[in-house]
C-alpha cells in the first residue's frame, strides 16, 4: 500500500489554494478544502499555502494547531464524534462514551487497529433535546444507547 | 395526499429519513399518490419524527413516527395520531414571531417564504434610510440573543455612524453552548429569514457584505444556508441591486473549525480572517474595528433572524411583548433529561418552573428534577428552590443566573454536581484561547483542585473559591470569566456533594 503522503497531488493542492485565494480571509476555507480532498492536511501543502498567503510557516502551523478540526495525519475511514457536553451527560452520555472507548480499546482521538473508526470528542451537536448524540461522518444520530452504538460501530467496521 | 416530514437534523437524528422511505414504499404498495415535502421542525423534538398529513386543509400530526407506522399513517388509523398540529398545547401556548415559518414551509422555497410573510420586512426596509432602519431596531427593544444581551440598535448605530467605505455584517452562527439549537433550527428550517435579517442590517448600517460564521459541527445547516444564499442571489434578494432598490448586499457562508471560543465575537473575527481564534482586547470595539479592521456588526443568528418580523409587523408590535427591559420573545431551548424537549418561543417573563415542569413535563427518566443549567457551559446550575425565577435578562441575573442563548439543560437527582463542576473547569481548559493565565492555567488548576475535594481534602474548597475569584477578575472574556458560575453555583447550591464527596463516592 502506498503511504498516504505518496498519493498527494501537488497540482490538486495548487488548484485548491488558487480557487480560494481571492476570498477575504482565505486560510480556513483553504484548510477545510484540503482536508476534504485528502482526508488530512498534507505537509506538502504547507509551503505553497505560506507562500500564497504571504505568511510564515510558523504562523501557518499556529493556525492549524489552534483548531480541533484540523489534523496533519490521516484518520480512520469513519470518524465517530461522541458528544461530551452537558445535555448529553444528563442522559448518560458519559457512560456511553466511556463504554464505547473501552469496548474499542481506545482513548479519545484513537483509531481502531483495522483503520475503520476514529473516536473524537465533540462538545454539542445541537441535538440536546434528543441526547445522547453522536455524529458519524456527516450523519447525526440522537437518543443513542448501547445497542444503537454497537450497530453504528459494526456498520462502520463492515 | 400532501405530507410533510422535517429534514431538521434533530428529526433526522431520530429517523426521519427512514420514515420518509417507509412512507414512499407504503404509498407505492397501496397505490396512493403522495407528495412529501421536507420542512424544518416545529420544535417538539420528543414527537420527532413528526409526520404531518394535510386533511381538509389542516395539518394533522403523527409522532413520534417509526417506519413501521407508515402504512397506518397513510390509512388514517395510526395510534400515533395527534390531531391538528397547530391545536397542540405546545404550539398554542407559543408566540412564534422569529420561528413563525419553521416547520411550516419548505425551507428552500422562496415562494413558500413569500407566501408566509417573508420579504415583507425587507420590502419595507428598502424604502427607509439607514438611520430610519437603525431607529426601528432601537424602538423594538431587541437585545442580542447570543449571550450578552446588548441592545442591537445601539450596536448598529455605532457601525452606521462609522465613516468607512467598506463595512461588514457578520452573523455569529457558532452556537457552541450545550443545550442550544435555536440557531441550527432556524438555519435549517427558515434560512431566508436570516438572509433577510442580514440584508436589512446591511442596508441599515451601510454594509455591502455579510458573512455567516457557521460551526463545522452543523453540516446540514451549512448545506441549507449555502443553497439558500444561492437561491436568494439568483432571485435578486441578494446582489448588486437588492429587490431593485439600487442598493447592494451580498453574503457568504464560512465554516468554523471546532473551537468553542470562536463564538466570542473577536475570536470569531480573527478566525474569519484566517488567524488563530485568540480573543482580542476591547477597545477597539468590533463595531469600529472589526473584520479586517473595518466597522462590523457582529450579531447572533436569532438576533438577525428576528429583524424581518420587526420590520414586517412594526417595532412597537414586537416591543409590546416581554418583561421589564427584556422586550419581545425568547426562544427557549429545553434540553437534557427532560420528558418534552425542544424549542419554545414565548414572551420574556415566563417562569422557570412552568418551563421545566409544565412544558417540559419534568425529567425524561421520571426521577425528581435536581437542577437546571441555563445559558450554556458558562451558566449557573439553578436548584429547584430557584424555580420561581422569571426568564428575562435582569430577572435571571438577580437570581445568580445567566440567560445567555436561552438554552436550559435539565438534570435529574442522579446528577453528580461535583462531576459537573469538574467538567466546567475541564471544558474551559480544553477550549481556552490561551491569552490569559487565569483562564489557561487556572482551569487546569481548577480540575486538580476539584479532584482533591473529591478525595476528601477539605482544605481545597477555599482554594477553589479563591481560584474562581482570580479567574473572574483576571480573564479577558467570559470563557475564563464565567466558568466560575457553573462551578461555584454547584458548590453553593449542593454543598453536601463537595463536603462529603469522599463518603458519597464510597
Ligand atoms: C466563550 C464565548 C463563546 C461565545 N459563543 C457565542 C456563540 O456561539 N454564538 C453567539 O451568538 N455569541 C456567542 N458569544 C457572544 C459573542 O461574543 C457576542 O456577544 C455575540 O455574538 C453578539 O451578538 P448579539 O449581540 O446578537 O448577541 C460567545 C461569547 C464568549 C465569551
Ligand atoms: S478568558 Fe480564556 S478564552 Fe477568554 S481571552 Fe482569556 S484565555 Fe482566552
Ligand atoms: S450537548 Fe450533546 S448534542 Fe448538545
XYZ file of C-alpha atoms and ligand atoms in Angstrom:
707
model
C 0.000 0.000 0.000
C 1.435 3.415 -0.876
C 1.871 5.732 2.077
C -0.757 8.482 2.121
C 1.966 11.057 1.571
C 2.903 9.413 -1.709
C -0.554 9.903 -3.183
C -0.711 13.640 -2.565
C -1.153 15.501 -5.791
C 0.607 18.868 -5.805
C -1.467 20.039 -8.765
C -4.599 19.486 -6.693
C -3.045 21.403 -3.804
C -2.279 24.369 -6.052
C -5.739 24.235 -7.584
C -7.399 24.333 -4.152
C -5.222 27.215 -2.999
C -5.762 29.295 -6.115
C -9.521 28.713 -6.162
C -9.854 30.267 -2.689
C -7.125 32.861 -2.734
C -9.386 35.752 -3.712
C -11.666 35.316 -0.704
C -11.376 37.736 2.186
C -9.682 35.607 4.842
C -8.904 32.619 2.626
C -6.957 30.437 5.063
C -9.712 28.497 6.825
C -11.568 27.799 3.572
C -8.302 26.533 2.054
C -7.551 24.275 5.010
C -11.085 22.863 5.007
C -10.967 22.226 1.264
C -7.590 20.491 1.500
C -8.778 18.341 4.356
C -11.921 17.494 2.401
C -9.855 16.440 -0.584
C -7.127 14.464 1.190
C -8.693 13.482 4.500
C -5.983 15.399 6.399
C -3.647 18.345 5.853
C -0.681 17.090 3.875
C 2.667 18.592 4.862
C 3.364 19.211 1.157
C 0.679 21.883 1.276
C 2.403 23.983 3.932
C 4.977 25.708 1.737
C 2.594 26.640 -1.093
C -0.021 27.961 1.378
C 2.541 30.034 3.270
C 3.823 31.456 0.016
C 0.402 32.174 -1.497
C -0.829 33.927 1.668
C 2.444 35.578 2.464
C 2.597 34.204 5.994
C 5.409 32.333 7.734
C 5.263 28.579 8.159
C 5.280 29.128 11.909
C 2.157 31.249 11.614
C 0.511 28.604 9.475
C 1.402 25.928 11.984
C -0.013 28.139 14.731
C -3.341 28.352 12.960
C -3.572 24.658 12.134
C -2.763 23.631 15.696
C -5.281 26.068 17.197
C -8.371 24.355 15.750
C -9.679 20.967 16.846
C -10.864 20.208 13.299
C -7.520 20.246 11.548
C -5.161 17.306 11.621
C -1.854 16.523 9.964
C -2.239 12.757 9.667
C -4.992 10.580 8.220
C -7.819 9.379 10.464
C -9.809 6.182 10.336
C -12.197 5.630 7.424
C -15.034 6.794 9.660
C -14.805 9.484 12.302
C -17.223 8.892 15.162
C -17.791 12.025 17.197
C -19.370 11.441 20.581
C -20.843 14.442 22.354
C -19.364 15.027 25.787
C -21.271 18.191 26.666
C -23.732 18.764 29.489
C -27.069 17.870 27.884
C -25.681 14.562 26.709
C -24.179 13.948 30.142
C -27.597 14.482 31.719
C -28.914 11.370 29.971
C -25.981 9.018 30.347
C -23.624 10.350 27.691
C -20.529 9.925 29.833
C -21.099 6.225 30.435
C -21.956 5.731 26.774
C -18.697 7.356 25.708
C -16.575 5.528 28.271
C -18.089 2.147 27.444
C -17.603 2.731 23.737
C -13.956 3.653 24.166
C -13.402 0.672 26.471
C -15.055 -1.714 24.040
C -12.886 -0.468 21.201
C -9.815 -0.353 23.428
C -9.234 3.285 22.525
C -8.619 6.627 24.131
C -10.166 9.776 22.702
C -8.709 10.528 19.242
C -7.663 6.884 18.865
C -8.223 4.772 15.754
C -9.114 1.080 15.701
C -6.357 -1.262 14.524
C -8.208 -2.034 11.277
C -8.309 1.691 10.495
C -12.117 1.685 10.378
C -13.068 4.092 13.156
C -11.510 7.099 14.876
C -13.316 8.282 18.001
C -13.310 12.014 18.702
C -14.942 14.039 21.456
C -17.283 16.814 20.389
C -18.890 19.471 22.548
C -22.520 19.713 21.484
C -24.070 18.812 18.157
C -27.219 20.866 18.707
C -29.135 17.646 19.364
C -29.514 18.349 23.053
C -33.254 17.608 23.085
C -32.640 14.117 21.707
C -29.435 13.319 23.558
C -27.097 11.465 23.841
C -25.933 12.354 20.375
C -23.164 11.267 18.043
C -22.112 12.017 14.504
C -20.505 9.567 12.127
C -19.123 11.305 9.084
C -21.789 13.908 8.380
C -24.647 11.764 9.696
C -26.160 12.721 13.044
C -27.772 10.234 15.404
C -29.715 11.001 18.562
C -31.044 9.027 21.539
C -28.068 6.727 21.236
C -27.978 3.799 23.657
C -25.538 0.905 23.934
C -27.374 -1.202 21.343
C -27.532 1.661 18.877
C -23.849 2.344 19.392
C -22.985 -1.298 18.659
C -24.895 -1.070 15.383
C -23.168 2.185 14.437
C -19.749 0.680 15.057
C -20.416 -2.613 13.335
C -21.750 -0.769 10.268
C -18.664 1.440 10.229
C -16.373 -1.555 10.589
C -18.048 -3.530 7.793
C -52.025 13.178 -0.317
C -49.890 16.018 0.996
C -47.386 15.041 3.653
C -44.620 16.936 5.390
C -41.715 15.444 7.317
C -38.927 17.529 8.860
C -35.428 17.463 7.439
C -34.079 19.185 10.546
C -31.054 17.323 11.860
C -32.750 16.543 15.168
C -35.555 14.847 13.233
C -33.059 13.025 11.034
C -31.096 12.006 14.112
C -34.119 10.075 15.332
C -35.017 8.514 11.999
C -36.949 10.999 9.833
C -35.239 9.860 6.608
C -36.129 6.230 7.279
C -39.738 7.236 7.922
C -39.859 9.069 4.589
C -38.549 5.975 2.803
C -41.187 3.843 4.522
C -43.960 6.292 3.634
C -42.921 6.258 -0.015
C -42.760 2.461 -0.074
C -46.117 2.081 1.680
C -47.728 4.581 -0.680
C -46.437 2.640 -3.651
C -47.833 -0.613 -2.198
C -51.227 0.925 -1.711
C -51.224 2.805 -4.991
C -51.696 6.103 -3.167
C -50.174 9.217 -4.642
C -48.197 11.132 -2.038
C -46.348 14.397 -2.179
C -43.788 14.584 0.613
C -42.303 17.979 1.445
C -39.373 18.218 3.823
C -39.661 21.089 6.294
C -37.876 22.359 9.376
C -39.017 21.057 12.731
C -41.891 22.515 14.740
C -39.577 22.206 17.714
C -41.414 19.389 19.510
C -38.363 17.194 19.441
C -39.920 14.495 21.639
C -42.501 13.939 18.886
C -39.912 13.621 16.120
C -40.037 12.231 13.569
C -43.313 14.136 13.311
C -45.205 13.313 10.128
C -47.905 15.777 9.119
C -50.718 14.863 6.763
C -52.972 17.508 5.282
C -56.630 16.670 5.888
C -59.271 19.211 4.774
C -56.627 21.923 4.668
C -55.405 21.216 8.211
C -52.111 19.563 9.018
C -52.580 16.559 11.297
C -49.601 15.211 13.215
C -48.399 11.652 13.717
C -45.481 11.087 16.003
C -43.036 10.020 17.118
C -43.277 8.002 13.904
C -41.286 4.896 13.070
C -41.022 3.234 9.652
C -43.481 0.605 10.942
C -46.125 3.316 11.394
C -46.062 4.337 7.730
C -48.911 2.201 6.435
C -51.271 3.105 9.269
C -50.492 6.806 8.867
C -51.483 6.605 5.207
C -54.630 4.664 6.115
C -55.562 7.269 8.706
C -55.769 4.756 11.565
C -52.384 5.166 13.215
C -52.233 5.138 17.005
C -49.601 7.896 16.707
C -52.274 10.381 15.623
C -52.037 13.674 17.495
C -54.740 15.714 15.749
C -54.168 19.101 14.125
C -50.610 20.215 14.939
C -51.484 23.869 15.456
C -54.001 22.836 18.119
C -51.424 21.007 20.247
C -50.872 22.619 23.634
C -47.141 23.233 22.946
C -47.950 25.096 19.729
C -50.950 27.045 21.020
C -49.092 28.402 24.027
C -46.297 29.942 21.968
C -45.832 33.360 20.443
C -43.951 32.368 17.353
C -42.528 35.504 15.796
C -38.945 34.563 14.903
C -39.899 30.927 14.349
C -43.270 31.574 12.671
C -42.374 29.687 9.493
C -40.103 26.989 10.900
C -41.706 23.583 10.491
C -44.369 25.095 8.270
C -42.672 25.884 4.976
C -40.236 24.224 2.617
C -37.022 25.911 3.834
C -35.621 26.311 0.324
C -38.743 27.558 -1.421
C -38.600 31.322 -1.786
C -42.242 31.264 -2.975
C -43.281 29.482 0.188
C -41.290 32.001 2.167
C -43.020 34.933 0.497
C -46.442 33.339 0.873
C -45.852 33.266 4.645
C -44.835 36.873 5.127
C -41.231 36.538 4.002
C -39.548 39.597 2.409
C -42.294 41.932 3.681
C -39.798 43.369 6.164
C -37.069 43.853 3.591
C -39.520 45.468 1.168
C -40.318 47.994 3.851
C -36.667 48.488 4.753
C -35.556 49.296 1.183
C -37.766 52.380 1.306
C -36.133 53.597 4.536
C -32.847 55.377 5.171
C -30.108 53.684 7.168
C -30.931 55.873 10.142
C -34.631 55.028 9.961
C -33.800 51.324 9.856
C -31.492 51.652 12.858
C -34.130 53.628 14.766
C -36.718 50.939 14.082
C -34.451 48.301 15.612
C -33.823 50.532 18.621
C -37.552 51.045 19.089
C -38.176 47.303 19.044
C -36.035 46.895 22.154
C -34.253 43.932 20.528
C -31.228 42.789 22.510
C -28.536 40.396 21.357
C -29.589 36.776 21.676
C -26.038 35.419 21.593
C -25.430 35.830 25.284
C -24.617 39.316 26.421
C -27.993 40.912 25.665
C -26.530 44.122 24.271
C -29.114 46.388 22.573
C -28.899 45.592 18.866
C -29.973 49.020 17.638
C -27.214 50.758 19.591
C -24.597 48.441 18.113
C -25.977 49.174 14.637
C -25.857 52.903 15.321
C -22.118 52.764 16.037
C -21.462 50.968 12.758
C -23.892 53.252 10.908
C -22.016 56.314 12.169
C -18.549 54.966 11.335
C -17.337 56.560 8.136
C -15.585 53.862 6.158
C -16.211 52.755 2.599
C -16.354 49.063 3.499
C -18.369 47.740 6.443
C -19.493 44.216 7.262
C -22.323 42.245 8.808
C -21.029 39.117 10.498
C -23.514 36.577 11.750
C -22.352 34.562 14.711
C -23.581 31.036 13.990
C -21.026 29.300 16.169
C -23.704 28.110 18.638
C -21.360 26.161 20.868
C -23.365 26.185 24.097
C -24.608 22.831 25.249
C -28.385 22.845 25.390
C -28.809 25.250 22.494
C -30.024 24.597 18.975
C -32.215 27.579 18.054
C -29.655 28.886 15.556
C -29.366 25.497 13.925
C -33.136 25.087 13.792
C -33.725 28.380 12.057
C -30.870 27.963 9.597
C -32.136 24.511 8.641
C -35.804 25.409 8.800
C -36.101 29.001 7.544
C -32.758 30.156 6.131
C -34.234 33.059 4.174
C -35.208 34.733 7.459
C -31.550 35.009 8.401
C -30.625 36.207 4.917
C -33.379 38.809 5.038
C -32.322 39.964 8.507
C -28.691 40.314 7.482
C -29.692 42.229 4.371
C -31.761 44.678 6.419
C -28.771 45.070 8.744
C -26.575 45.797 5.729
C -28.972 48.449 4.446
C -29.247 49.883 7.940
C -25.570 50.397 8.662
C -24.292 50.750 5.098
C -22.540 47.381 4.847
C -22.472 45.632 1.494
C -21.003 42.335 2.541
C -22.028 39.739 5.078
C -20.529 36.560 6.444
C -22.142 33.765 8.397
C -19.565 32.047 10.592
C -21.178 28.653 10.979
C -19.755 25.879 13.135
C -18.465 22.785 11.377
C -20.487 20.561 13.715
C -23.583 21.620 11.721
C -23.082 20.158 8.230
C -26.826 20.154 7.490
C -27.210 23.812 8.389
C -24.192 24.714 6.254
C -25.697 22.879 3.332
C -29.120 24.535 3.633
C -27.640 28.013 4.159
C -25.351 27.717 1.120
C -28.251 26.661 -1.084
C -30.456 29.435 0.277
C -27.810 32.087 -0.402
C -27.560 30.832 -3.994
C -31.322 30.968 -4.451
C -31.564 34.440 -2.898
C -28.794 35.612 -5.165
C -30.477 34.302 -8.306
C -33.772 35.881 -7.249
C -32.215 39.309 -6.741
C -32.790 39.329 -2.999
C -29.016 39.460 -2.656
C -26.585 41.069 -5.044
C -25.809 44.444 -6.550
C -29.428 45.561 -6.612
C -31.327 44.228 -3.589
C -35.006 43.884 -4.597
C -34.446 46.515 -7.288
C -33.512 49.150 -4.688
C -30.216 50.052 -6.297
C -28.508 49.150 -3.007
C -26.074 46.231 -2.770
C -25.721 43.432 -0.270
C -24.152 40.021 -0.653
C -23.112 37.276 1.697
C -21.067 34.125 2.128
C -21.209 31.135 4.447
C -17.955 30.349 6.224
C -17.297 27.216 8.218
C -15.754 27.248 11.691
C -13.177 24.688 12.727
C -14.273 23.253 16.036
C -13.193 25.840 18.595
C -15.772 26.882 21.205
C -14.004 30.159 21.912
C -14.560 31.247 18.294
C -18.124 32.043 19.351
C -16.664 35.021 21.203
C -17.001 37.813 18.699
C -13.387 38.995 18.463
C -12.034 35.461 18.386
C -14.559 34.796 15.627
C -13.302 37.759 13.635
C -9.710 36.562 13.938
C -10.798 33.132 12.797
C -12.700 34.584 9.855
C -9.550 36.445 8.878
C -7.664 33.147 8.902
C -5.840 33.608 12.179
C -5.734 31.701 15.437
C -9.022 32.272 17.227
C -7.475 34.289 20.013
C -9.680 36.834 21.777
C -8.870 40.485 21.082
C -8.763 43.101 23.804
C -11.554 45.711 23.594
C -11.358 48.550 22.708
C -11.328 48.794 19.809
C -14.918 47.611 19.520
C -15.639 45.326 16.554
C -18.278 47.890 15.607
C -15.406 50.270 14.797
C -12.526 47.926 14.002
C -13.927 44.503 13.258
C -13.398 42.188 10.293
C -10.150 43.206 8.553
C -10.088 46.248 10.831
C -13.301 47.677 9.376
C -16.594 48.588 11.072
C -18.507 45.384 11.646
C -21.831 44.373 13.132
C -21.457 41.014 14.868
C -24.831 39.594 15.792
C -26.165 36.219 16.756
C -28.344 34.230 14.323
C -31.514 34.730 16.353
C -30.890 38.471 16.754
C -30.616 38.851 12.980
C -33.398 36.389 12.171
C -35.753 38.399 14.384
C -35.191 41.591 12.388
C -37.549 40.674 9.498
C -40.588 40.217 11.728
C -39.825 43.538 13.444
C -39.938 45.260 10.056
C -42.941 43.255 8.900
C -45.096 43.948 11.963
C -43.503 47.126 13.266
C -41.160 47.811 16.168
C -43.980 48.568 18.589
C -45.713 45.270 17.896
C -42.526 43.459 18.878
C -41.756 45.662 21.868
C -45.224 45.074 23.292
C -44.195 41.539 24.229
C -41.859 40.908 27.133
C -40.978 41.862 30.678
C -39.004 44.818 32.034
C -36.034 45.550 29.814
C -36.334 42.209 28.024
C -38.590 43.037 25.083
C -40.092 40.662 22.559
C -39.807 36.910 22.614
C -37.251 34.490 23.958
C -36.539 31.323 22.011
C -36.205 28.791 24.811
C -34.388 25.581 24.137
C -35.440 22.914 26.599
C -32.976 20.050 26.662
C -31.190 17.343 28.546
C -33.002 14.988 30.886
C -36.494 16.278 30.121
C -39.648 14.487 29.049
C -40.609 17.040 26.397
C -37.591 18.803 24.966
C -37.489 21.260 22.127
C -37.853 24.845 21.101
C -40.497 27.069 22.679
C -40.813 30.721 21.696
C -42.660 32.972 24.105
C -42.648 36.475 25.517
C -39.877 37.118 28.046
C -41.080 36.697 31.603
C -42.239 33.080 31.664
C -41.330 31.290 34.895
C -38.647 28.628 35.109
C -40.944 26.187 36.899
C -43.534 26.420 34.121
C -40.838 25.732 31.541
C -39.260 22.730 33.232
C -42.178 21.051 34.934
C -45.189 22.045 32.885
C -43.943 22.451 29.315
C -41.013 20.098 29.738
C -43.030 17.620 31.790
C -40.210 17.054 34.285
C -37.390 14.628 33.633
C -37.164 12.017 30.912
C -36.074 9.440 33.467
C -39.164 10.115 35.583
C -36.938 10.859 38.597
C -37.099 14.164 40.508
C -35.542 17.245 38.894
C -32.336 18.264 40.634
C -31.024 21.273 38.750
C -31.158 23.194 35.514
C -28.161 24.725 33.831
C -29.244 27.818 31.945
C -27.127 29.691 29.430
C -24.694 27.013 28.331
C -21.416 25.830 29.830
C -20.745 29.268 31.345
C -24.144 29.451 33.032
C -25.169 28.625 36.594
C -26.786 25.483 37.889
C -30.061 26.517 39.469
C -31.611 24.177 42.037
C -35.358 23.566 42.285
C -35.580 26.164 45.081
C -34.861 28.845 42.465
C -37.576 27.725 40.052
C -39.761 30.733 40.751
C -37.253 32.774 38.729
C -38.636 34.629 35.724
C -36.843 34.338 32.431
C -35.594 37.792 31.492
C -32.027 39.124 31.365
C -32.153 41.191 34.581
C -34.633 38.895 36.329
C -32.392 35.847 35.978
C -29.287 37.818 36.819
C -30.826 38.785 40.149
C -31.130 35.050 40.923
C -27.456 34.461 40.151
C -28.345 33.044 36.758
C -27.402 33.873 33.216
C -29.887 33.683 30.358
C -27.232 33.515 27.654
C -28.568 31.974 24.453
C -31.580 30.675 26.419
C -30.708 27.010 26.437
C -31.653 25.045 29.513
C -30.364 21.625 30.410
C -32.363 19.632 32.946
C -30.710 17.151 35.321
C -32.370 14.527 37.494
C -31.374 13.570 41.035
C -28.663 11.183 39.847
C -26.570 14.093 38.535
C -23.153 14.362 40.142
C -22.676 18.067 40.771
C -19.017 17.767 41.698
C -18.566 15.995 38.383
C -20.393 18.805 36.589
C -18.204 21.424 38.280
C -15.117 19.470 37.265
C -16.385 19.255 33.704
C -16.873 23.036 33.573
C -13.206 23.527 34.501
C -12.067 20.812 32.112
C -14.057 22.350 29.272
C -12.531 25.752 29.988
C -9.050 24.222 29.954
C -9.688 22.439 26.637
C -11.245 25.452 24.931
C -9.211 28.339 26.386
C -7.672 30.503 23.688
C -4.591 30.752 25.880
C -4.326 34.509 26.093
C -4.795 34.966 29.841
C -3.099 32.959 32.569
C -6.060 32.804 34.996
C -8.071 31.052 32.299
C -5.412 28.897 30.674
C -3.636 27.747 33.831
C -6.442 28.435 36.304
C -8.796 25.992 34.622
C -6.214 23.210 34.789
C -5.642 24.011 38.490
C -9.404 24.021 38.907
C -9.663 20.432 37.708
C -6.864 19.395 40.087
C -8.434 21.242 42.991
C -11.809 19.611 42.432
C -10.085 16.238 42.266
C -8.571 16.971 45.685
C -12.019 17.824 47.023
C -13.275 14.554 45.606
C -10.550 12.829 47.604
C -11.938 14.399 50.755
C -9.361 17.210 51.059
C -11.499 19.940 52.599
C -8.657 22.487 52.511
C -9.107 22.547 48.761
C -12.605 24.054 48.951
C -11.490 27.599 49.889
C -8.732 27.254 47.284
C -11.369 26.564 44.657
C -13.294 29.655 45.702
C -10.108 31.761 45.500
C -9.225 30.353 42.140
C -12.690 31.201 40.846
C -12.286 34.770 42.112
C -8.989 35.045 40.240
C -10.499 33.657 37.049
C -13.463 36.002 37.328
C -11.301 39.075 37.826
C -8.357 38.245 35.606
C -9.925 36.910 32.419
C -10.352 38.875 29.249
C -13.523 37.123 28.071
C -16.425 35.190 29.508
C -14.853 31.786 28.954
C -12.410 32.252 31.812
C -14.552 34.891 33.484
C -17.807 32.938 33.724
C -16.590 29.364 34.167
C -16.700 30.143 37.921
C -20.513 30.461 37.587
C -21.318 26.780 36.977
C -18.547 25.757 39.372
C -19.483 27.969 42.303
C -23.237 27.582 41.772
C -22.753 23.832 42.119
C -20.698 24.372 45.301
C -23.209 26.849 46.728
C -26.415 25.001 45.985
C -25.170 21.451 46.518
C -22.592 21.851 49.309
C -23.033 18.295 50.598
C -21.689 16.863 47.387
C -18.452 18.731 47.920
C -18.011 18.366 51.671
C -18.925 14.684 51.720
C -17.517 13.889 48.326
C -15.350 11.030 49.509
C -18.030 9.314 51.585
C -20.551 9.740 48.801
C -18.216 8.070 46.352
C -17.502 5.141 48.674
C -16.539 31.995 25.012
C -17.672 32.687 24.331
C -18.433 32.000 23.400
C -19.481 32.646 22.734
N -20.203 31.926 21.835
C -21.187 32.549 21.131
C -21.904 31.835 20.135
O -21.663 30.655 19.894
N -22.868 32.498 19.455
C -23.148 33.820 19.698
O -24.003 34.375 19.026
N -22.488 34.508 20.628
C -21.507 33.908 21.346
N -20.815 34.633 22.286
C -21.151 36.063 22.458
C -20.450 36.920 21.427
O -19.191 37.301 21.912
C -21.222 38.204 21.105
O -21.636 38.788 22.281
C -22.437 37.992 20.232
O -22.122 37.292 19.075
C -23.032 39.325 19.848
O -24.226 39.142 19.130
P -25.641 39.547 19.757
O -25.491 40.933 20.272
O -26.589 39.445 18.636
O -25.900 38.577 20.856
C -19.773 33.994 22.996
C -19.013 34.692 23.944
C -17.992 34.043 24.610
C -17.199 34.811 25.614
S -10.510 34.207 29.316
Fe -9.632 32.378 28.341
S -10.627 32.236 26.367
Fe -11.039 34.306 27.127
S -9.362 35.544 26.303
Fe -8.617 34.815 28.264
S -7.543 32.902 27.783
Fe -8.781 33.400 26.008
S -24.946 18.579 24.500
Fe -24.717 16.843 23.257
S -25.779 17.482 21.475
Fe -25.859 19.283 22.697
